[in-house]
Coordinates of C-alpha atoms in Angstrom, one line a residue:
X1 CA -6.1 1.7 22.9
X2 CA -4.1 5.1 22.6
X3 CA -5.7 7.6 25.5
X4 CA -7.4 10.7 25.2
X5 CA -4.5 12.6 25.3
X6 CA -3.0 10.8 22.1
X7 CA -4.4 12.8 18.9
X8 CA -2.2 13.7 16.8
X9 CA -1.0 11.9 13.7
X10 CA 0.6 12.3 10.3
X11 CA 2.1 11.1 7.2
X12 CA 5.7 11.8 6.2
X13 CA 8.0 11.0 3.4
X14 CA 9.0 12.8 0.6
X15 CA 7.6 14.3 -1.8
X16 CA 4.7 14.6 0.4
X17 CA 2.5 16.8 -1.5
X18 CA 0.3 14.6 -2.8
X19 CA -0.9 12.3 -0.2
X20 CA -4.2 11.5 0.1
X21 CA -3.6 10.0 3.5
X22 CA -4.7 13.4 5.4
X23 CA -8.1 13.8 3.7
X24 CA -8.7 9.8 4.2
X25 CA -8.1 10.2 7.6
X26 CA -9.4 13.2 8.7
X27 CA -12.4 11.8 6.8
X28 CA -12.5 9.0 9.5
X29 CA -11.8 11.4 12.6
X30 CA -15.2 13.4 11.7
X31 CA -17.3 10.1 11.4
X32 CA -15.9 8.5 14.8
X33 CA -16.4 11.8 16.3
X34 CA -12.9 12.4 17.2
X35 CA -13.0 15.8 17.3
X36 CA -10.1 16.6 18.8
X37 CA -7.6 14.5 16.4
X38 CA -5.2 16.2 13.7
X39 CA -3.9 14.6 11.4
X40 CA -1.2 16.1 8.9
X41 CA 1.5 15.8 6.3
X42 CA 5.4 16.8 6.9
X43 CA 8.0 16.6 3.9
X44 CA 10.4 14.5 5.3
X45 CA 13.2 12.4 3.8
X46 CA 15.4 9.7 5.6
X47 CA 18.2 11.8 6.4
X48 CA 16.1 14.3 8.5
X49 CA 13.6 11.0 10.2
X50 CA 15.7 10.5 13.1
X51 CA 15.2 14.3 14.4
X52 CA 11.8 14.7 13.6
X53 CA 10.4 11.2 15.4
X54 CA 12.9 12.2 18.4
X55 CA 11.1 15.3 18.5
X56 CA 7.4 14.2 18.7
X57 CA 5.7 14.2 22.6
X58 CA 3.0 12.3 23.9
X59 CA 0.6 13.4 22.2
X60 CA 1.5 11.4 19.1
X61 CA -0.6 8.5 18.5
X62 CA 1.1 7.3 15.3
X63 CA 2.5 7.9 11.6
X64 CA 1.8 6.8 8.5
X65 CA 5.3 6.8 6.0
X66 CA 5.4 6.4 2.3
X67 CA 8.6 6.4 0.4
X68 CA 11.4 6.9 1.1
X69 CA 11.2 6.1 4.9
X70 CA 9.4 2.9 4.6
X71 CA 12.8 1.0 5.7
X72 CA 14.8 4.0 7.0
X73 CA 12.6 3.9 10.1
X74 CA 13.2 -0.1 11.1
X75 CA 16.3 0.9 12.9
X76 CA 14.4 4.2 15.0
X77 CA 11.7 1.2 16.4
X78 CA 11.4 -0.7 19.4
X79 CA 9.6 -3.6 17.6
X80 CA 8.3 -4.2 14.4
X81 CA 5.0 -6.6 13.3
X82 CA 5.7 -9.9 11.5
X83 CA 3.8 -8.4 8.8
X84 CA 6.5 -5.5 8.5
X85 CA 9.5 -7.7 9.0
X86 CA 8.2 -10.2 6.2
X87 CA 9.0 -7.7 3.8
X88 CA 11.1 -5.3 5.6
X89 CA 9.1 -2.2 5.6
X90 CA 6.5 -0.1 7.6
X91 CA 4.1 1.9 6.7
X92 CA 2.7 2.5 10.4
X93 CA 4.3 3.4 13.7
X94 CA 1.8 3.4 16.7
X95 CA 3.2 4.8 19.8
X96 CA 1.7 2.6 22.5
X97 CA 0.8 3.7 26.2
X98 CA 4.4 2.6 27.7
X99 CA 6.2 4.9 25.2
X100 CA 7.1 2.4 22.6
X101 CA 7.7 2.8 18.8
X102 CA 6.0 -0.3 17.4
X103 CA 6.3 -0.6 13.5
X104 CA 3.6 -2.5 10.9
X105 CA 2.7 -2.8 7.8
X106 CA -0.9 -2.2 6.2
X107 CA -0.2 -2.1 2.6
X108 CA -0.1 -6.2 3.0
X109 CA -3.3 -6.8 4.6
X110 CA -4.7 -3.9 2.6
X111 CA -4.4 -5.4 -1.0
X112 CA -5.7 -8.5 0.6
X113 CA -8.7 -7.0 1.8
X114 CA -9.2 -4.9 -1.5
X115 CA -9.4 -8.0 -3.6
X116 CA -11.6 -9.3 -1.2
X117 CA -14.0 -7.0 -1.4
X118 CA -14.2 -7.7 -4.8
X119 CA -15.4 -11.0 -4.1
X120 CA -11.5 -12.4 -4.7
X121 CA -10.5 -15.3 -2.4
X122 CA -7.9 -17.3 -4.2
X123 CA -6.5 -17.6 -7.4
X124 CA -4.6 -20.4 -9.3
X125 CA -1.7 -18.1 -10.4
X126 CA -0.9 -14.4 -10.8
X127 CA 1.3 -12.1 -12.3
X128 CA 3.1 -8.8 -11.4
X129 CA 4.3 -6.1 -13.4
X130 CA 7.3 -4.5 -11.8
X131 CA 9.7 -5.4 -9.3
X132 CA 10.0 -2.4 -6.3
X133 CA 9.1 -2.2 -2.9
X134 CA 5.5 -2.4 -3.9
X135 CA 6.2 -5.6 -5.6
X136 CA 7.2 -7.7 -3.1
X137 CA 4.1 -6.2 -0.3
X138 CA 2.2 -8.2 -3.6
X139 CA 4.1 -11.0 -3.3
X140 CA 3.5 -10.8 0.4
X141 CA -0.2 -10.8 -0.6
X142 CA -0.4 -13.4 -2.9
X143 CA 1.5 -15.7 -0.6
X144 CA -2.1 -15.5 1.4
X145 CA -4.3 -15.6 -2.0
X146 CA -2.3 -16.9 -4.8
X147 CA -2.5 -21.7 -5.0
X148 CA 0.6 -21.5 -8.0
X149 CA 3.5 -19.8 -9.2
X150 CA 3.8 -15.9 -9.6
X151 CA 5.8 -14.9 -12.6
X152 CA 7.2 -11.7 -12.1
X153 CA 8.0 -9.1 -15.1
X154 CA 11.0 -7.3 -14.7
X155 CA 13.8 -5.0 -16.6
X156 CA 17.4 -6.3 -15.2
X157 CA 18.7 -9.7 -13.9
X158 CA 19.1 -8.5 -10.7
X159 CA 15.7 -7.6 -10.0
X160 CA 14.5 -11.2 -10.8
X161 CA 16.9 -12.2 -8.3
X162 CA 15.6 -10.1 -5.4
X163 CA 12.2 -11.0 -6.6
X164 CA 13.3 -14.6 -6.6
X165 CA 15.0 -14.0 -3.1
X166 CA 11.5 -12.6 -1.7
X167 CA 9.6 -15.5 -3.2
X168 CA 11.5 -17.9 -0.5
X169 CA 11.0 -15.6 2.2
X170 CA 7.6 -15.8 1.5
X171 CA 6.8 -19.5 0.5
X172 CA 6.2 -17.9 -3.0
X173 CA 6.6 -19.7 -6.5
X174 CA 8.4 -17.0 -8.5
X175 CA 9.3 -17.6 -12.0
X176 CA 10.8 -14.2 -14.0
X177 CA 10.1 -13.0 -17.2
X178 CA 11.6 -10.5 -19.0
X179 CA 9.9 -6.9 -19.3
X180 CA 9.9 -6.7 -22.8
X181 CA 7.2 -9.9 -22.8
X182 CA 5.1 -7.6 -20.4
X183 CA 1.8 -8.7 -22.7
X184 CA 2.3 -11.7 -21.5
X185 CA 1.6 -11.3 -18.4
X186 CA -2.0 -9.9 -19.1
X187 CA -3.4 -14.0 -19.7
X188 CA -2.8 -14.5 -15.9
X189 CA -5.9 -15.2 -13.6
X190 CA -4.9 -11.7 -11.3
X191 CA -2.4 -9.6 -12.7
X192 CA -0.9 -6.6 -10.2
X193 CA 0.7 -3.6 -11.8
X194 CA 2.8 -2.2 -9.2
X195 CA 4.8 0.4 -11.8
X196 CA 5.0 4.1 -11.7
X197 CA 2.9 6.1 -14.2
X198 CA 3.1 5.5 -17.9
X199 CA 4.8 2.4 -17.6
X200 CA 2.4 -0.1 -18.5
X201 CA 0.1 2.3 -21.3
X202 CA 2.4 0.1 -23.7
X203 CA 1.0 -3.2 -22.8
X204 CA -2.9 -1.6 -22.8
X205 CA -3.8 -3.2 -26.4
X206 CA -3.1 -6.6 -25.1
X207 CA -5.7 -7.0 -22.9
X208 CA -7.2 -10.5 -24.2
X209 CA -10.9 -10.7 -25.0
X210 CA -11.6 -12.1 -21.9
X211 CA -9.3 -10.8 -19.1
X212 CA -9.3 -12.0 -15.1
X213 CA -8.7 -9.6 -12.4
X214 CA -6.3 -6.4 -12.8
X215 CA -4.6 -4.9 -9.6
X216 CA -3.3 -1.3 -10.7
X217 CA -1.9 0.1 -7.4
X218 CA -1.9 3.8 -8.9
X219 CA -4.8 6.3 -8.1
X220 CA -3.7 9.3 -10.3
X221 CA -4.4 9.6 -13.1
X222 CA -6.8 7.3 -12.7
X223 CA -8.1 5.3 -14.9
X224 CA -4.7 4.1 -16.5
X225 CA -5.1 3.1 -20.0
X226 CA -4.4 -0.3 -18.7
X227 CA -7.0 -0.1 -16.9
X228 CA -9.3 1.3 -19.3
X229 CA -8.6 -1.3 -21.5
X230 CA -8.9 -4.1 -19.1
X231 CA -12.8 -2.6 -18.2
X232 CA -13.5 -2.1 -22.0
X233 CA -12.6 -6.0 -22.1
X234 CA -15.3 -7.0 -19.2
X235 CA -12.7 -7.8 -17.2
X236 CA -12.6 -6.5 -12.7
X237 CA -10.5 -3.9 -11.8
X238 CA -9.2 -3.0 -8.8
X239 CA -7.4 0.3 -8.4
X240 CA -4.9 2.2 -6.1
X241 CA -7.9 4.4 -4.0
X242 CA -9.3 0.4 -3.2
X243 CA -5.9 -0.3 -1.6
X244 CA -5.1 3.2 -0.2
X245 CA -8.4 3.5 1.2
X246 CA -8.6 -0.1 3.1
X247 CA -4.7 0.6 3.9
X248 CA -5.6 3.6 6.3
X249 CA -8.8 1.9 7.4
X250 CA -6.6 0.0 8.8
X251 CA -3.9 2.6 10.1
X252 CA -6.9 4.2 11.7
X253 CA -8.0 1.5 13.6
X254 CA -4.2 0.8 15.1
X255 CA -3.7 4.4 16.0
X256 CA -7.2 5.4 17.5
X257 CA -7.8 1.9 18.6
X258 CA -11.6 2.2 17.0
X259 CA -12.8 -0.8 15.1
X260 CA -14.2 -0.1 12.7
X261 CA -13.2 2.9 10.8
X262 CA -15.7 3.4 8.1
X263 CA -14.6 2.4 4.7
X264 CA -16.8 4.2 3.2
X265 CA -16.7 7.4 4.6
X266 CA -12.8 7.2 3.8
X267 CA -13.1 6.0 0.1
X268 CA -16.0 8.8 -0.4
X269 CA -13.8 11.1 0.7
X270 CA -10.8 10.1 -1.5
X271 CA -12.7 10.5 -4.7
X272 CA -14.1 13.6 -4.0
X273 CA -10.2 14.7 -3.4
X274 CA -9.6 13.0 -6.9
X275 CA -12.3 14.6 -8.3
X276 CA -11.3 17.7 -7.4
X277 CA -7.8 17.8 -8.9

Protein backbone atom coordinates (compact mmCIF):
# COMPACT_ATOMS: atom_id res chain seq x y z
CA UNK A 1 0.00 0.00 0.00
CA UNK A 2 1.46 3.39 -1.27
CA UNK A 3 2.26 5.66 2.14
CA UNK A 4 0.85 8.72 3.25
CA UNK A 5 3.24 10.68 1.56
CA UNK A 6 2.29 9.17 -2.00
CA UNK A 7 -0.81 11.36 -3.38
CA UNK A 8 -0.43 12.46 -6.38
CA UNK A 9 -1.61 10.87 -9.66
CA UNK A 10 -2.53 11.54 -13.25
CA UNK A 11 -3.46 10.58 -16.65
CA UNK A 12 -1.22 11.40 -19.66
CA UNK A 13 -1.35 10.83 -23.32
CA UNK A 14 -2.35 12.85 -26.00
CA UNK A 15 -4.84 14.55 -26.83
CA UNK A 16 -5.67 14.65 -23.22
CA UNK A 17 -8.52 16.96 -23.17
CA UNK A 18 -11.04 14.78 -22.85
CA UNK A 19 -10.40 12.32 -20.25
CA UNK A 20 -12.83 11.50 -17.99
CA UNK A 21 -10.20 9.74 -15.82
CA UNK A 22 -9.67 12.94 -13.49
CA UNK A 23 -13.43 13.44 -12.57
CA UNK A 24 -13.67 9.45 -12.02
CA UNK A 25 -10.99 9.56 -9.85
CA UNK A 26 -11.16 12.44 -7.99
CA UNK A 27 -14.75 11.17 -7.54
CA UNK A 28 -13.21 8.14 -5.57
CA UNK A 29 -10.53 10.35 -3.55
CA UNK A 30 -13.71 12.37 -1.94
CA UNK A 31 -15.58 9.11 -1.03
CA UNK A 32 -12.41 7.30 0.61
CA UNK A 33 -11.70 10.46 2.31
CA UNK A 34 -8.41 10.98 0.71
CA UNK A 35 -8.27 14.42 1.08
CA UNK A 36 -5.12 15.14 0.44
CA UNK A 37 -4.85 13.18 -3.15
CA UNK A 38 -4.62 15.12 -6.68
CA UNK A 39 -5.16 13.72 -9.29
CA UNK A 40 -4.63 15.44 -12.91
CA UNK A 41 -4.31 15.38 -16.64
CA UNK A 42 -0.85 16.36 -18.60
CA UNK A 43 -0.78 16.42 -22.57
CA UNK A 44 1.85 14.21 -23.24
CA UNK A 45 2.96 12.31 -26.34
CA UNK A 46 5.68 9.48 -26.52
CA UNK A 47 8.46 11.54 -27.54
CA UNK A 48 8.21 13.81 -24.47
CA UNK A 49 7.32 10.41 -21.75
CA UNK A 50 10.77 9.73 -20.96
CA UNK A 51 11.37 13.38 -19.33
CA UNK A 52 8.21 13.76 -17.74
CA UNK A 53 8.20 10.21 -15.65
CA UNK A 54 12.03 10.96 -14.99
CA UNK A 55 10.92 14.06 -13.50
CA UNK A 56 8.15 12.92 -11.13
CA UNK A 57 9.32 12.53 -7.03
CA UNK A 58 8.05 10.55 -4.45
CA UNK A 59 5.17 11.78 -4.05
CA UNK A 60 3.79 10.03 -7.19
CA UNK A 61 1.67 7.09 -6.45
CA UNK A 62 0.85 6.15 -10.06
CA UNK A 63 -0.44 7.05 -13.69
CA UNK A 64 -3.01 6.25 -15.72
CA UNK A 65 -1.93 6.41 -19.86
CA UNK A 66 -4.23 6.36 -22.77
CA UNK A 67 -2.98 6.48 -26.26
CA UNK A 68 -0.45 6.94 -27.52
CA UNK A 69 1.84 5.87 -24.59
CA UNK A 70 0.14 2.65 -23.78
CA UNK A 71 3.39 0.78 -25.34
CA UNK A 72 5.88 3.67 -25.46
CA UNK A 73 6.17 3.30 -21.59
CA UNK A 74 7.12 -0.75 -21.53
CA UNK A 75 10.70 0.19 -22.12
CA UNK A 76 10.74 3.27 -19.05
CA UNK A 77 9.46 0.18 -16.42
CA UNK A 78 11.02 -2.03 -14.06
CA UNK A 79 8.38 -4.78 -14.45
CA UNK A 80 5.28 -5.13 -16.10
CA UNK A 81 1.99 -7.48 -14.92
CA UNK A 82 1.22 -10.67 -17.05
CA UNK A 83 -1.94 -8.98 -17.76
CA UNK A 84 0.11 -6.02 -19.57
CA UNK A 85 2.66 -8.21 -21.26
CA UNK A 86 -0.27 -10.48 -22.64
CA UNK A 87 -1.08 -7.79 -24.85
CA UNK A 88 1.75 -5.54 -24.70
CA UNK A 89 0.41 -2.46 -23.19
CA UNK A 90 -0.27 -0.57 -19.83
CA UNK A 91 -2.59 1.45 -18.83
CA UNK A 92 -1.28 1.77 -15.10
CA UNK A 93 2.13 2.49 -13.59
CA UNK A 94 2.08 2.22 -9.68
CA UNK A 95 5.22 3.36 -8.14
CA UNK A 96 5.73 0.93 -5.23
CA UNK A 97 7.54 1.78 -1.77
CA UNK A 98 11.12 0.57 -3.03
CA UNK A 99 11.04 3.07 -5.91
CA UNK A 100 9.96 0.78 -8.62
CA UNK A 101 8.01 1.48 -11.90
CA UNK A 102 5.61 -1.53 -12.10
CA UNK A 103 3.34 -1.50 -15.23
CA UNK A 104 -0.47 -3.20 -15.64
CA UNK A 105 -3.14 -3.32 -17.47
CA UNK A 106 -6.90 -2.65 -16.35
CA UNK A 107 -8.70 -2.28 -19.48
CA UNK A 108 -8.56 -6.35 -19.53
CA UNK A 109 -9.90 -7.08 -16.29
CA UNK A 110 -12.21 -4.12 -16.75
CA UNK A 111 -14.35 -5.29 -19.75
CA UNK A 112 -14.48 -8.55 -17.89
CA UNK A 113 -15.95 -7.12 -14.96
CA UNK A 114 -18.31 -4.77 -17.02
CA UNK A 115 -19.92 -7.76 -18.69
CA UNK A 116 -20.16 -9.28 -15.52
CA UNK A 117 -21.99 -6.96 -14.01
CA UNK A 118 -24.38 -7.37 -16.48
CA UNK A 119 -24.94 -10.77 -15.43
CA UNK A 120 -22.44 -12.09 -18.45
CA UNK A 121 -20.30 -15.14 -17.56
CA UNK A 122 -19.59 -16.94 -20.73
CA UNK A 123 -20.56 -17.03 -24.09
CA UNK A 124 -20.42 -19.60 -26.92
CA UNK A 125 -18.87 -17.25 -29.45
CA UNK A 126 -18.33 -13.52 -30.10
CA UNK A 127 -17.49 -11.03 -32.51
CA UNK A 128 -15.40 -7.83 -32.73
CA UNK A 129 -15.70 -4.95 -34.82
CA UNK A 130 -12.26 -3.45 -35.45
CA UNK A 131 -8.87 -4.53 -35.16
CA UNK A 132 -6.58 -1.76 -32.85
CA UNK A 133 -5.12 -1.78 -29.72
CA UNK A 134 -8.54 -1.99 -28.16
CA UNK A 135 -9.22 -5.07 -30.13
CA UNK A 136 -6.92 -7.29 -28.97
CA UNK A 137 -7.40 -6.05 -24.80
CA UNK A 138 -11.08 -7.85 -26.20
CA UNK A 139 -9.52 -10.66 -27.30
CA UNK A 140 -7.65 -10.67 -24.09
CA UNK A 141 -11.08 -10.71 -22.47
CA UNK A 142 -12.82 -13.07 -24.33
CA UNK A 143 -9.98 -15.53 -23.86
CA UNK A 144 -11.38 -15.50 -20.04
CA UNK A 145 -15.27 -15.41 -21.24
CA UNK A 146 -15.66 -16.50 -24.76
CA UNK A 147 -16.07 -21.25 -25.04
CA UNK A 148 -15.69 -20.80 -29.33
CA UNK A 149 -14.14 -18.99 -32.06
CA UNK A 150 -14.02 -15.04 -32.21
CA UNK A 151 -14.38 -13.84 -35.77
CA UNK A 152 -12.86 -10.65 -36.07
CA UNK A 153 -14.05 -7.77 -38.67
CA UNK A 154 -11.45 -5.97 -40.21
CA UNK A 155 -10.40 -3.56 -43.31
CA UNK A 156 -6.83 -4.93 -44.71
CA UNK A 157 -5.14 -8.39 -44.78
CA UNK A 158 -2.66 -7.38 -42.45
CA UNK A 159 -4.85 -6.60 -39.65
CA UNK A 160 -6.42 -10.20 -39.76
CA UNK A 161 -2.97 -11.34 -39.49
CA UNK A 162 -2.06 -9.41 -36.27
CA UNK A 163 -5.50 -10.31 -35.07
CA UNK A 164 -4.71 -13.90 -35.98
CA UNK A 165 -1.17 -13.52 -34.42
CA UNK A 166 -2.94 -12.27 -30.97
CA UNK A 167 -5.49 -15.04 -31.11
CA UNK A 168 -2.35 -17.63 -30.46
CA UNK A 169 -0.89 -15.58 -27.90
CA UNK A 170 -4.01 -15.72 -26.21
CA UNK A 171 -5.39 -19.33 -26.73
CA UNK A 172 -8.00 -17.47 -28.92
CA UNK A 173 -10.05 -19.08 -31.98
CA UNK A 174 -9.85 -16.20 -34.45
CA UNK A 175 -11.42 -16.45 -37.77
CA UNK A 176 -11.40 -12.97 -39.98
CA UNK A 177 -13.94 -11.49 -41.89
CA UNK A 178 -13.82 -8.85 -44.13
CA UNK A 179 -15.19 -5.28 -43.00
CA UNK A 180 -17.48 -4.84 -45.70
CA UNK A 181 -19.69 -8.05 -44.12
CA UNK A 182 -19.59 -5.95 -40.84
CA UNK A 183 -23.64 -6.86 -40.53
CA UNK A 184 -22.64 -10.03 -40.04
CA UNK A 185 -21.19 -9.77 -37.24
CA UNK A 186 -24.25 -8.45 -35.38
CA UNK A 187 -25.98 -12.46 -35.22
CA UNK A 188 -23.08 -13.23 -32.73
CA UNK A 189 -23.99 -14.12 -28.97
CA UNK A 190 -21.55 -10.84 -27.69
CA UNK A 191 -20.53 -8.60 -30.26
CA UNK A 192 -17.57 -5.80 -29.09
CA UNK A 193 -17.29 -2.63 -31.18
CA UNK A 194 -13.91 -1.39 -30.44
CA UNK A 195 -14.02 1.41 -33.53
CA UNK A 196 -13.61 5.06 -33.39
CA UNK A 197 -16.77 7.18 -33.75
CA UNK A 198 -19.03 6.94 -36.74
CA UNK A 199 -17.63 3.78 -37.81
CA UNK A 200 -20.11 1.40 -37.12
CA UNK A 201 -23.58 3.92 -37.63
CA UNK A 202 -23.48 1.96 -41.14
CA UNK A 203 -24.09 -1.40 -39.74
CA UNK A 204 -27.05 0.11 -37.08
CA UNK A 205 -30.09 -1.15 -39.39
CA UNK A 206 -28.86 -4.65 -39.08
CA UNK A 207 -29.46 -5.31 -35.69
CA UNK A 208 -31.60 -8.68 -35.91
CA UNK A 209 -34.93 -8.88 -34.25
CA UNK A 210 -33.52 -10.52 -31.48
CA UNK A 211 -29.96 -9.38 -30.78
CA UNK A 212 -27.34 -10.83 -27.77
CA UNK A 213 -25.11 -8.68 -25.98
CA UNK A 214 -23.46 -5.43 -27.58
CA UNK A 215 -20.03 -4.16 -26.12
CA UNK A 216 -19.54 -0.52 -27.57
CA UNK A 217 -16.35 0.71 -25.91
CA UNK A 218 -17.18 4.54 -26.80
CA UNK A 219 -18.70 6.90 -24.20
CA UNK A 220 -19.17 10.03 -26.31
CA UNK A 221 -21.52 10.61 -28.05
CA UNK A 222 -23.17 8.26 -26.37
CA UNK A 223 -25.68 6.38 -27.26
CA UNK A 224 -24.15 5.33 -30.83
CA UNK A 225 -26.70 4.56 -33.23
CA UNK A 226 -25.49 1.09 -32.97
CA UNK A 227 -26.36 1.11 -29.86
CA UNK A 228 -29.57 2.71 -30.15
CA UNK A 229 -30.58 0.33 -32.38
CA UNK A 230 -29.32 -2.68 -30.55
CA UNK A 231 -31.65 -1.35 -27.29
CA UNK A 232 -34.65 -0.52 -29.75
CA UNK A 233 -34.18 -4.44 -30.58
CA UNK A 234 -34.46 -5.63 -26.75
CA UNK A 235 -31.18 -6.51 -26.95
CA UNK A 236 -28.18 -5.55 -23.46
CA UNK A 237 -25.85 -3.03 -23.96
CA UNK A 238 -22.93 -2.40 -22.43
CA UNK A 239 -21.15 0.89 -23.07
CA UNK A 240 -17.67 2.67 -22.89
CA UNK A 241 -18.55 4.67 -19.14
CA UNK A 242 -19.26 0.65 -17.91
CA UNK A 243 -15.68 -0.18 -18.93
CA UNK A 244 -14.00 3.20 -18.17
CA UNK A 245 -15.62 3.35 -14.99
CA UNK A 246 -14.71 -0.39 -13.62
CA UNK A 247 -11.15 0.27 -15.44
CA UNK A 248 -10.19 3.16 -12.87
CA UNK A 249 -12.04 1.34 -10.07
CA UNK A 250 -9.50 -0.68 -10.48
CA UNK A 251 -6.52 1.80 -11.07
CA UNK A 252 -7.70 3.28 -7.87
CA UNK A 253 -7.42 0.49 -5.90
CA UNK A 254 -3.57 -0.27 -7.25
CA UNK A 255 -2.52 3.20 -6.60
CA UNK A 256 -4.18 4.09 -3.16
CA UNK A 257 -4.07 0.47 -2.14
CA UNK A 258 -7.94 0.85 -0.88
CA UNK A 259 -10.28 -1.96 -1.75
CA UNK A 260 -12.82 -1.18 -2.72
CA UNK A 261 -13.13 1.96 -4.56
CA UNK A 262 -16.81 2.63 -4.95
CA UNK A 263 -18.11 1.91 -8.35
CA UNK A 264 -20.75 3.81 -7.96
CA UNK A 265 -19.69 6.96 -6.76
CA UNK A 266 -17.12 6.79 -9.89
CA UNK A 267 -19.81 5.87 -12.64
CA UNK A 268 -22.29 8.73 -10.90
CA UNK A 269 -19.76 10.98 -11.40
CA UNK A 270 -18.96 10.15 -14.99
CA UNK A 271 -22.43 10.72 -16.20
CA UNK A 272 -22.94 13.75 -14.54
CA UNK A 273 -19.55 14.85 -16.56
CA UNK A 274 -21.34 13.42 -19.70
CA UNK A 275 -24.28 15.06 -18.95
CA UNK A 276 -22.77 18.19 -18.73
CA UNK A 277 -21.05 18.37 -22.09
Amino acid sequence: MPSAEKHRAAVLGSPIAHSLSPVLHRAAYAELGLDGWSYDRFEVDEAALPGFIEGLDSSWAGLSLTMPLKRAVIPLLDGISPTAASVEAVNTVVFTEDGRRVGDNTDIPGMIAALRERGVEKVESAAILGAGATASSALAALAVICAGPVTAYVRSRERGDEMRGWGQRLGVDVRVADWADGARALGAPLVIATTPAGTTDAVATDVPERPGILFDVLYEPWPTPLASAWSARGGAVVGGLDLLVHQALLQVERMTGRVPAPLGAMRRAGEAALAAR
